[in-house]
PDB file of C-alpha atoms and ligand atoms in Angstrom:
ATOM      1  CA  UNK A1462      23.518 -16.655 -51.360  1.00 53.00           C
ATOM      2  CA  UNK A1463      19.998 -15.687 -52.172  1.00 57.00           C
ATOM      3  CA  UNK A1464      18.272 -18.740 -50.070  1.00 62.00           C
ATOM      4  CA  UNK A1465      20.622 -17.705 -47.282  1.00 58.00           C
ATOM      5  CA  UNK A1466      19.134 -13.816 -47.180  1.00 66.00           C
ATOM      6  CA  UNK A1467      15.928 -15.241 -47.375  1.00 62.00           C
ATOM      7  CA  UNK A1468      16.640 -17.743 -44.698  1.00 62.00           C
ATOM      8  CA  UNK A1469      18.036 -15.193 -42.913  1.00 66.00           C
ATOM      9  CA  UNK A1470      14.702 -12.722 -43.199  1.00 57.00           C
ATOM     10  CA  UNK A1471      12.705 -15.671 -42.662  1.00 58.00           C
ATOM     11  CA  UNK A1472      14.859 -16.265 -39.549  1.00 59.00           C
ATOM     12  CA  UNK A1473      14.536 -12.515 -38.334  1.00 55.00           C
ATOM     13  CA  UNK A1474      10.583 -12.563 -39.163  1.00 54.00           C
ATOM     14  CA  UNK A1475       9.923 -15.357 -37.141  1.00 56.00           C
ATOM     15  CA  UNK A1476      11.769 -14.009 -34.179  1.00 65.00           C
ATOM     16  CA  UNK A1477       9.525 -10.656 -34.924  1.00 53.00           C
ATOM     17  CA  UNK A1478       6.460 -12.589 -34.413  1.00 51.00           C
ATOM     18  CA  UNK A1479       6.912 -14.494 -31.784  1.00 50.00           C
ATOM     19  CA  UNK A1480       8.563 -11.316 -29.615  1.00 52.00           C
ATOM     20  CA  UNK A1481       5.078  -9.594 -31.042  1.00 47.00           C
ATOM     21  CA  UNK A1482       3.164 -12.755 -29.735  1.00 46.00           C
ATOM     22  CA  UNK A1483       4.674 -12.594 -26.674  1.00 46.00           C
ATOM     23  CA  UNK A1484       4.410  -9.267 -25.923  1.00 48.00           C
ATOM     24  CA  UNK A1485       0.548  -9.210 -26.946  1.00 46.00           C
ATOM     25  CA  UNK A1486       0.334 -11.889 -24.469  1.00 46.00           C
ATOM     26  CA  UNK A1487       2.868 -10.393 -21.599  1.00 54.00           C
ATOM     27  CA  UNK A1488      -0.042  -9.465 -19.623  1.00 70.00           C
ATOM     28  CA  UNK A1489       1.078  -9.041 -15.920  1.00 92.00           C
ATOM     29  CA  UNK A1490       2.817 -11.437 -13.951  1.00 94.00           C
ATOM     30  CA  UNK A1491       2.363 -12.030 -10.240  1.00 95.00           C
ATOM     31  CA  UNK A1492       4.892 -10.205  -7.983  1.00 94.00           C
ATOM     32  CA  UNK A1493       4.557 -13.371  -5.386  1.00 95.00           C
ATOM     33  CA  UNK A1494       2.860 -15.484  -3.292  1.00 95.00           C
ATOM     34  CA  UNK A1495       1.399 -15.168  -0.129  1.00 93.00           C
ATOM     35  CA  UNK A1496       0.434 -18.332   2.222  1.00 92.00           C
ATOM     36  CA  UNK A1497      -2.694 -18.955   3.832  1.00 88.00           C
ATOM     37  CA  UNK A1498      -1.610 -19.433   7.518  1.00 80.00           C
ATOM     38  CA  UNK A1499      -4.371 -18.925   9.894  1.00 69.00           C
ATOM     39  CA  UNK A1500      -7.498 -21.363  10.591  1.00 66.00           C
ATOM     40  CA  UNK A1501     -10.269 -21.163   8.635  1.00 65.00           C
ATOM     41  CA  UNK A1502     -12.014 -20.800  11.931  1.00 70.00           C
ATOM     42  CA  UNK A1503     -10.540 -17.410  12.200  1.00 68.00           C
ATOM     43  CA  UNK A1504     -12.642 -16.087   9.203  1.00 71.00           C
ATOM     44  CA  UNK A1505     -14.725 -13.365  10.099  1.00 62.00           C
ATOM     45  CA  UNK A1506     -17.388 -13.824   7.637  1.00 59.00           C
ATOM     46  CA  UNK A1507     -17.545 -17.736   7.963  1.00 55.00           C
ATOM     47  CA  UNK A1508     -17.391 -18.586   4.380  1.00 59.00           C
ATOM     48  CA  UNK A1509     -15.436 -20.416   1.976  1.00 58.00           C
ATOM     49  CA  UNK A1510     -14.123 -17.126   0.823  1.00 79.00           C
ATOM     50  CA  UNK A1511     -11.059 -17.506   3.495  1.00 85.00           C
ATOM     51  CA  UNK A1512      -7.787 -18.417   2.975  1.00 88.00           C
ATOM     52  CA  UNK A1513      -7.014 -21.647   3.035  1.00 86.00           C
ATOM     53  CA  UNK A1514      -4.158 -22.667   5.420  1.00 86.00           C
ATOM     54  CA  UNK A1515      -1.347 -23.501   3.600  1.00 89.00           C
ATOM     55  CA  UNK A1516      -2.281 -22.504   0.144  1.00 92.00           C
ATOM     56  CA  UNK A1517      -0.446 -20.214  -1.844  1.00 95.00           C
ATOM     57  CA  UNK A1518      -2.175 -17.328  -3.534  1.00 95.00           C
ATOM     58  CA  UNK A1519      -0.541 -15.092  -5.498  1.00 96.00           C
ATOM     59  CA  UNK A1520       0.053 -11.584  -5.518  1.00 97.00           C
ATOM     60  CA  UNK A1521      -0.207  -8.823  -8.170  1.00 97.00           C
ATOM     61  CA  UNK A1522       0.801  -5.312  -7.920  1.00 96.00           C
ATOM     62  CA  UNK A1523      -0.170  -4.723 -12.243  1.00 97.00           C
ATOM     63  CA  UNK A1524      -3.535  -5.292 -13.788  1.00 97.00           C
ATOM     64  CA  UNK A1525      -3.649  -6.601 -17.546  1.00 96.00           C
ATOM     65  CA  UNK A1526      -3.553  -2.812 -20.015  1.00 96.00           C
ATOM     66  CA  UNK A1527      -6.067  -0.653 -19.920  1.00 96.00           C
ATOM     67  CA  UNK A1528      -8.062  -0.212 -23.548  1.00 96.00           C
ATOM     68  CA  UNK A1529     -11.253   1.058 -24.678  1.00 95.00           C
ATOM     69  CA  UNK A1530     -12.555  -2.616 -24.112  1.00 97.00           C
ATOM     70  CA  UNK A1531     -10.426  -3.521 -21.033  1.00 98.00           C
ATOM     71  CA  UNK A1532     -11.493  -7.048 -20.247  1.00 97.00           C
ATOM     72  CA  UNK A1533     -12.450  -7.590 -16.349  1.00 98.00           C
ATOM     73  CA  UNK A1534     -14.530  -9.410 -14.204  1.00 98.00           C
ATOM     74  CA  UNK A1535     -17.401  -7.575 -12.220  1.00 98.00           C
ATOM     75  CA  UNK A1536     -18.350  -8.717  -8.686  1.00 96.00           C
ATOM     76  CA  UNK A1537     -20.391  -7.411  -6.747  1.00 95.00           C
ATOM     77  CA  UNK A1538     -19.261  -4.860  -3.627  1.00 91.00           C
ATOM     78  CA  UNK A1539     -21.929  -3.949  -0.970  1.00 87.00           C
ATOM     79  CA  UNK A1540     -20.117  -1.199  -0.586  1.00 87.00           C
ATOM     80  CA  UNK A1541     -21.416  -0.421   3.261  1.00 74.00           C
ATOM     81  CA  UNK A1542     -17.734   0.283   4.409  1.00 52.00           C
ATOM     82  CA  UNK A1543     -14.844  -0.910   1.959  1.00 45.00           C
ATOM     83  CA  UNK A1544     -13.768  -4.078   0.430  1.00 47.00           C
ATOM     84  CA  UNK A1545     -10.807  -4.562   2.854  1.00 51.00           C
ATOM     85  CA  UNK A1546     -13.595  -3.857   5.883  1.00 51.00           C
ATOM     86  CA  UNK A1547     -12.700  -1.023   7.979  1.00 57.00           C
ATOM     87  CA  UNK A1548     -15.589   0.732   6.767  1.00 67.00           C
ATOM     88  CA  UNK A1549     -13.667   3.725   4.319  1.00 82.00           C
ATOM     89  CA  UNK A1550     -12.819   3.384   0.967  1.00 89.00           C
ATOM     90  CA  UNK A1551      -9.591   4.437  -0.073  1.00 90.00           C
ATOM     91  CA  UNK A1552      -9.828   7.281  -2.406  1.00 95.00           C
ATOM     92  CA  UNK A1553     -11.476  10.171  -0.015  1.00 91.00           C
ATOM     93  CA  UNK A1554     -11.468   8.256   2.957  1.00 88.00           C
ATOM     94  CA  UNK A1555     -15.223   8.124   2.951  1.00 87.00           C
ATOM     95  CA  UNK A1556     -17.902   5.376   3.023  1.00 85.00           C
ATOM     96  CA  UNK A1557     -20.020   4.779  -0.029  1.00 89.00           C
ATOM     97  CA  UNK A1558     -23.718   3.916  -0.291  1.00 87.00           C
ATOM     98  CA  UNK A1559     -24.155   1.033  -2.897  1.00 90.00           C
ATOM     99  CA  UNK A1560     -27.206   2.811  -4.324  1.00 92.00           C
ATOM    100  CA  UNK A1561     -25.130   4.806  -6.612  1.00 94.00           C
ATOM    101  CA  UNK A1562     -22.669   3.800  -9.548  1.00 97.00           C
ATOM    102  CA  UNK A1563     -19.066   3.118  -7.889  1.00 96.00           C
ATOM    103  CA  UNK A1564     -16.362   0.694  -8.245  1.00 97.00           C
ATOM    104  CA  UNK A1565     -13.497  -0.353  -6.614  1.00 96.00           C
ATOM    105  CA  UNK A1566     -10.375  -1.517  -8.858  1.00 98.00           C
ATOM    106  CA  UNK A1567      -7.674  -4.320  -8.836  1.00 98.00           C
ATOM    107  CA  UNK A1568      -4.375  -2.891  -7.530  1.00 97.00           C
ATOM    108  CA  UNK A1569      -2.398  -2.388 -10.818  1.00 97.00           C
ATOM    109  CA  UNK A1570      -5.643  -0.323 -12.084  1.00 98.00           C
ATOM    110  CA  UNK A1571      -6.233   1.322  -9.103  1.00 98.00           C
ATOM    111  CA  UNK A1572      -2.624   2.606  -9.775  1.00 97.00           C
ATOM    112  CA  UNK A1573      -2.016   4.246  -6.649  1.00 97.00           C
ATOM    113  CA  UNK A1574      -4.888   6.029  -6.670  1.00 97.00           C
ATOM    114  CA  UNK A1575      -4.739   7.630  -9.794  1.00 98.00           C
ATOM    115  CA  UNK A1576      -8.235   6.899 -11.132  1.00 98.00           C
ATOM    116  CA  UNK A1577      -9.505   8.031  -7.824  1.00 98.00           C
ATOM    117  CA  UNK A1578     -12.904   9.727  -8.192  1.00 97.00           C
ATOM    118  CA  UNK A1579     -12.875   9.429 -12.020  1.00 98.00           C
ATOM    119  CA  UNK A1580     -15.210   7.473 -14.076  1.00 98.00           C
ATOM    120  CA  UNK A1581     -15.263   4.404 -15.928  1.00 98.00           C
ATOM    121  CA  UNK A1582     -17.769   3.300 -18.310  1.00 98.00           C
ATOM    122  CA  UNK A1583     -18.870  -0.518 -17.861  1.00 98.00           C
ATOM    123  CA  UNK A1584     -20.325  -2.267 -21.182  1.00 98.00           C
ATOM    124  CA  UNK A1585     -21.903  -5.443 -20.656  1.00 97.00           C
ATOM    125  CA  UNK A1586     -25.167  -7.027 -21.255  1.00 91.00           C
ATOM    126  CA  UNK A1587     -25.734  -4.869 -24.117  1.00 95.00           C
ATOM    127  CA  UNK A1588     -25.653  -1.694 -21.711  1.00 97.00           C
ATOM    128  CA  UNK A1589     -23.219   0.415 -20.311  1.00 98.00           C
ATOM    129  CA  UNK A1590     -23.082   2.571 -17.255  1.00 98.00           C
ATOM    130  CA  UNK A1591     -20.605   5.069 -15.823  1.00 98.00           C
ATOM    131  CA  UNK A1592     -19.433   4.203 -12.549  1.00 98.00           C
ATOM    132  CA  UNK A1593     -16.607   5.837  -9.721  1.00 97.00           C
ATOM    133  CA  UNK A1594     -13.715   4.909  -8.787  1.00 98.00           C
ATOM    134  CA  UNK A1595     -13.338   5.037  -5.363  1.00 96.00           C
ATOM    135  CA  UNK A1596     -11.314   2.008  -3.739  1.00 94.00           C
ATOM    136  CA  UNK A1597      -9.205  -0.511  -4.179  1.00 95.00           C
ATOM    137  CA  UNK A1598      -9.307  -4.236  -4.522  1.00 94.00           C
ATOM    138  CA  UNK A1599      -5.852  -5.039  -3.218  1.00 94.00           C
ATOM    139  CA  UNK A1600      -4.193  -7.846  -5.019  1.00 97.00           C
ATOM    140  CA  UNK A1601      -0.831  -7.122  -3.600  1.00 95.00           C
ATOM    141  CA  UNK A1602      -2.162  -8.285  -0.164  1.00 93.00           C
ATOM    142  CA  UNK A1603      -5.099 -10.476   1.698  1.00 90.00           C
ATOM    143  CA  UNK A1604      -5.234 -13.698   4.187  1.00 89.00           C
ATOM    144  CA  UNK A1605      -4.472 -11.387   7.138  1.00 86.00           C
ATOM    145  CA  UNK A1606      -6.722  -9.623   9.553  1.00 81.00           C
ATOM    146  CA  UNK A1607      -6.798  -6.567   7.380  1.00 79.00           C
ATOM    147  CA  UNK A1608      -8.439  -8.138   4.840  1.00 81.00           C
ATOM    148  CA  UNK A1609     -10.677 -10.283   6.930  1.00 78.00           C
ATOM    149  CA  UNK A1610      -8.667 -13.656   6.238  1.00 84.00           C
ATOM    150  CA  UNK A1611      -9.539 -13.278   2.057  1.00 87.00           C
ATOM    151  CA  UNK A1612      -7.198 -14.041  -0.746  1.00 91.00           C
ATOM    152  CA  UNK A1613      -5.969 -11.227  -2.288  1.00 95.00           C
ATOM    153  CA  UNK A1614      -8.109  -9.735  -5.221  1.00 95.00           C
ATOM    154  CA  UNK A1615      -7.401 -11.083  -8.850  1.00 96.00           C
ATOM    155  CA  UNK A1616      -5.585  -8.150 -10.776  1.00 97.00           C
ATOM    156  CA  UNK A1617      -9.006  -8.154 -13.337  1.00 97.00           C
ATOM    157  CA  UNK A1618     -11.652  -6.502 -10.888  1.00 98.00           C
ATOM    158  CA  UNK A1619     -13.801  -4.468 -11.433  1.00 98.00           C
ATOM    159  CA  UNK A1620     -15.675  -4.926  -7.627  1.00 97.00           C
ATOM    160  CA  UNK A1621     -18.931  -2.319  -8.174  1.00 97.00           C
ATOM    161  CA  UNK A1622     -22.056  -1.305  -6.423  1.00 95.00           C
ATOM    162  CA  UNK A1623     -25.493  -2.541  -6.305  1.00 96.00           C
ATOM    163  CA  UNK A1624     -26.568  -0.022  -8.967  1.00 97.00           C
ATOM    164  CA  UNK A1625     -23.997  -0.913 -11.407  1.00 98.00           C
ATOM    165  CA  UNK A1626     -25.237  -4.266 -11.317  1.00 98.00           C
ATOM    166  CA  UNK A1627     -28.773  -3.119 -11.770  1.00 97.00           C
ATOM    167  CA  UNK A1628     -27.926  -0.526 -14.528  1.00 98.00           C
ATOM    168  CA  UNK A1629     -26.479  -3.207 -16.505  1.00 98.00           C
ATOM    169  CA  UNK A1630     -29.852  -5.010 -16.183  1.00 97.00           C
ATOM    170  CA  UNK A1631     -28.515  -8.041 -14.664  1.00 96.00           C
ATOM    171  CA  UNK A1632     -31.221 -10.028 -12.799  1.00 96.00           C
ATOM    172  CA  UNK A1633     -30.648 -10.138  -8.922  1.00 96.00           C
ATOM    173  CA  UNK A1634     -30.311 -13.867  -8.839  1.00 96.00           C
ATOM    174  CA  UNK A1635     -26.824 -13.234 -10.752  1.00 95.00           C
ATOM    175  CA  UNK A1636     -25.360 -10.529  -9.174  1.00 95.00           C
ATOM    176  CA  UNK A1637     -21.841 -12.476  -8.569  1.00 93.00           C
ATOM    177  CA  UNK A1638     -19.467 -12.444 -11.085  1.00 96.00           C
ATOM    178  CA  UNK A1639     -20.023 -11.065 -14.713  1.00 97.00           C
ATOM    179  CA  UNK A1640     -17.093 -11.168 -17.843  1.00 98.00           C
ATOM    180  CA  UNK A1641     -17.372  -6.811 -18.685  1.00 98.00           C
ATOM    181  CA  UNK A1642     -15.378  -4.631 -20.655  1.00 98.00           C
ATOM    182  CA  UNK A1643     -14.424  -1.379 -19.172  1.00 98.00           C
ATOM    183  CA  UNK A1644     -12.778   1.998 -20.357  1.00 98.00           C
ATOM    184  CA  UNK A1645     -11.496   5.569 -18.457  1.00 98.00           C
ATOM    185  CA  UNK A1646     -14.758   7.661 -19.287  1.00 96.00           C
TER     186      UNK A1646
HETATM  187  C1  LIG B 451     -19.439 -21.444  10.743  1.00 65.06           C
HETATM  188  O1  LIG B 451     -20.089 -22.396   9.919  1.00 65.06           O
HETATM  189  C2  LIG B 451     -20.203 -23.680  10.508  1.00 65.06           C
HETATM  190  C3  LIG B 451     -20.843 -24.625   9.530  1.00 65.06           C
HETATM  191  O2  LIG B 451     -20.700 -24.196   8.222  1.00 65.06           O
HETATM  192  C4  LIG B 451     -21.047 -23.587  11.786  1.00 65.06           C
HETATM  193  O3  LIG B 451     -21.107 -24.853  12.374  1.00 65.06           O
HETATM  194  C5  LIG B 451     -20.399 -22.594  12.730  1.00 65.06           C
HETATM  195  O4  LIG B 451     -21.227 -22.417  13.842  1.00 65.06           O
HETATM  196  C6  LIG B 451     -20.200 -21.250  12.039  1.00 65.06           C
HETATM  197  N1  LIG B 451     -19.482 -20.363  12.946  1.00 65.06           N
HETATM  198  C7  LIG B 451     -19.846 -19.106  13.133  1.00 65.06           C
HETATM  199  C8  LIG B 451     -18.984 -18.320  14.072  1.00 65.06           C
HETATM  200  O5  LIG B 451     -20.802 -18.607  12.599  1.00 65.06           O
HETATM  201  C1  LIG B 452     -10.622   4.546 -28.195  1.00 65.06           C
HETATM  202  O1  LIG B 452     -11.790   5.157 -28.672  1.00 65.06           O
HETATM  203  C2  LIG B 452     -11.612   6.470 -29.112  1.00 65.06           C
HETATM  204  C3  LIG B 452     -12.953   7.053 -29.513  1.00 65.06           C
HETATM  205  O2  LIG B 452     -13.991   6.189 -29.228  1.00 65.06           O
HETATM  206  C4  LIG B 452     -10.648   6.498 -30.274  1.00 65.06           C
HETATM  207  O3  LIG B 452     -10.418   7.813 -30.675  1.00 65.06           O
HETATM  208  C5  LIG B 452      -9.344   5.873 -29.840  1.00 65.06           C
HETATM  209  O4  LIG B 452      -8.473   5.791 -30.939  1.00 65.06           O
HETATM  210  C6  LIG B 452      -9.579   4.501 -29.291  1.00 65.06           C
HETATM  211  N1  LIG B 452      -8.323   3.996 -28.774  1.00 65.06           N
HETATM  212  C7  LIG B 452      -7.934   2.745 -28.962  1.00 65.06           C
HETATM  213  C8  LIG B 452      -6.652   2.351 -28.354  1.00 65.06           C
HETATM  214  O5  LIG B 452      -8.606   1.943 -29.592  1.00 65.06           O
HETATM  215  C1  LIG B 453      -2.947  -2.511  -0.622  1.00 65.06           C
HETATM  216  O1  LIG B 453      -1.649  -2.966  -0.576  1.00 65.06           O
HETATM  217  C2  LIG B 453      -0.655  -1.979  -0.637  1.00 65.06           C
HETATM  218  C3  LIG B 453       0.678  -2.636  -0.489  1.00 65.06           C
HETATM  219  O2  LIG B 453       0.906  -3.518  -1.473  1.00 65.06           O
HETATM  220  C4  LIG B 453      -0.828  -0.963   0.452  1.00 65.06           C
HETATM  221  O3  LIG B 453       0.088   0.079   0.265  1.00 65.06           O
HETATM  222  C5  LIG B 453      -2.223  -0.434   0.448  1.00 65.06           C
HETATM  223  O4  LIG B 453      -2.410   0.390   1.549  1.00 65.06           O
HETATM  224  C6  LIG B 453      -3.204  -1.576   0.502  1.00 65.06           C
HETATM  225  N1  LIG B 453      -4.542  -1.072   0.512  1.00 65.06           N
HETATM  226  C7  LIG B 453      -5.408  -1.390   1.434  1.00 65.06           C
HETATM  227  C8  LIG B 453      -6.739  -0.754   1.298  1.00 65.06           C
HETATM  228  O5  LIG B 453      -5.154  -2.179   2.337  1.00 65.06           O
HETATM  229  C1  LIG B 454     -15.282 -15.102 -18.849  1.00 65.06           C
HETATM  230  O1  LIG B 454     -14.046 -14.884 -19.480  1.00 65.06           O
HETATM  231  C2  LIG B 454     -13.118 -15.924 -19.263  1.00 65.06           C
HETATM  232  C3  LIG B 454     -11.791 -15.514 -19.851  1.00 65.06           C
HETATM  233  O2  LIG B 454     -11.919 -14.615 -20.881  1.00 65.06           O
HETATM  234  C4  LIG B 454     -13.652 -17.208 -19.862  1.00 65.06           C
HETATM  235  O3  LIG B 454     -12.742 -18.246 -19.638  1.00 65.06           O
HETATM  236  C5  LIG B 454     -14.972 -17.535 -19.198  1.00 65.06           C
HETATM  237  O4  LIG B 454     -15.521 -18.666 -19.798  1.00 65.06           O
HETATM  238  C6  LIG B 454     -15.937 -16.377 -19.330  1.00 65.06           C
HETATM  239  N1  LIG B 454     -17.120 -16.665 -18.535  1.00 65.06           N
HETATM  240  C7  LIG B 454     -18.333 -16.492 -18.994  1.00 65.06           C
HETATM  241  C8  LIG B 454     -19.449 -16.843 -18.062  1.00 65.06           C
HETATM  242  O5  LIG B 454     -18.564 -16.058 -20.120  1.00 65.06           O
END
């Protein structure tokens, strides 16, 4: 009778873990795949940035939980129009010079424009800078026209300004991708 109750908690305390496990680790799933469709010869910018016809890339309309050390990835935005290229960014319909601290954000963070024109601090490099919100980085859409024949953005940007990259103290040479933490200021 006893070894059955304590199977039985055991039983329970397992299942408690692993739900725990799995919710630590239910970060966000993709929402779907898009296809590449179009020629590569169709890409605006003439990279290997474009869509690849064919290939599926897949969609997010969440972003992994925000904390005060949200893991993202930095990349760099120049920030002379918008990511998605018609010039505006999304939050005040207004382009952005680079030369100041701004950011756009993966969809799900974005969050329909709720962090519009509010702050987030950046820590990496052993710095940290404030920076604006003022676009998205849309990873519920890409490999069309709109969005100049590029895969959608990962749900982990955090796509910021020439002066974020400098305020972090990052060397020129390496302003491409950079593992950050980030937090609502
Ligand atoms: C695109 O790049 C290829 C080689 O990488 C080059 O031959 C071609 O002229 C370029 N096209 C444009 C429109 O720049
Ligand atoms: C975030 O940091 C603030 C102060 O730095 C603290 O009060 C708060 O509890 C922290 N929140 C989490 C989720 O760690
Ligand atoms: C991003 O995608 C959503 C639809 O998923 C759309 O409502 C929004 O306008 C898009 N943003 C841009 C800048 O294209
Ligand atoms: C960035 O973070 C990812 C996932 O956390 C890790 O796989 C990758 O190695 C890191 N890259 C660098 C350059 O630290």
């Amino acid at each position: 009778m006893k070894n059955l109750k304590l199977g039985a908690f055991l039983l329970i305390l397992l299942r408690l873990v692993t739900y725990c496990v799995e919710a630590e680790a239910q970060v966000c799933k993709p929402s779907g795949h898009i296809r590449g469709t179009l020629p590569p010869a169709l890409c605006k910018k003439n990279d290997s940035d474009c869509c690849a016809q064919g290939k599926f890339y897949p969609i997010y309309r969440c972003s992994p939980t925000v904390s005060n050390q949200t893991k993202a990835v930095l990349t760099l935005n120049p920030f002379q129009g918008d990511v998605e290229g018609d010039g505006l960014c999304e939050c005040d319909n207004e382009c952005h010079s680079g030369d100041t601290p701004i950011v756009a954000l993966s969809t799900g963070w974005y969050n329909g424009g709720r962090r519009c024109l509010n702050y987030i601090t950046i820590n990496a490099n052993g710095r940290s800078v404030k920076a604006k919100v003022v676009d998205e980085c849309n990873s519920s859409m890409g490999c069309d026209a709109d969005h100049d024949y590029e895969p959608p953005c990962a749900n982990n940007i955090v796509s910021a300004s020439k002066a974020v990259w400098k305020a972090l103290g990052v060397s020129r040479d390496n302003w491409d991708e950079l593992n950050i933490t980030w937090s609502d200021a």
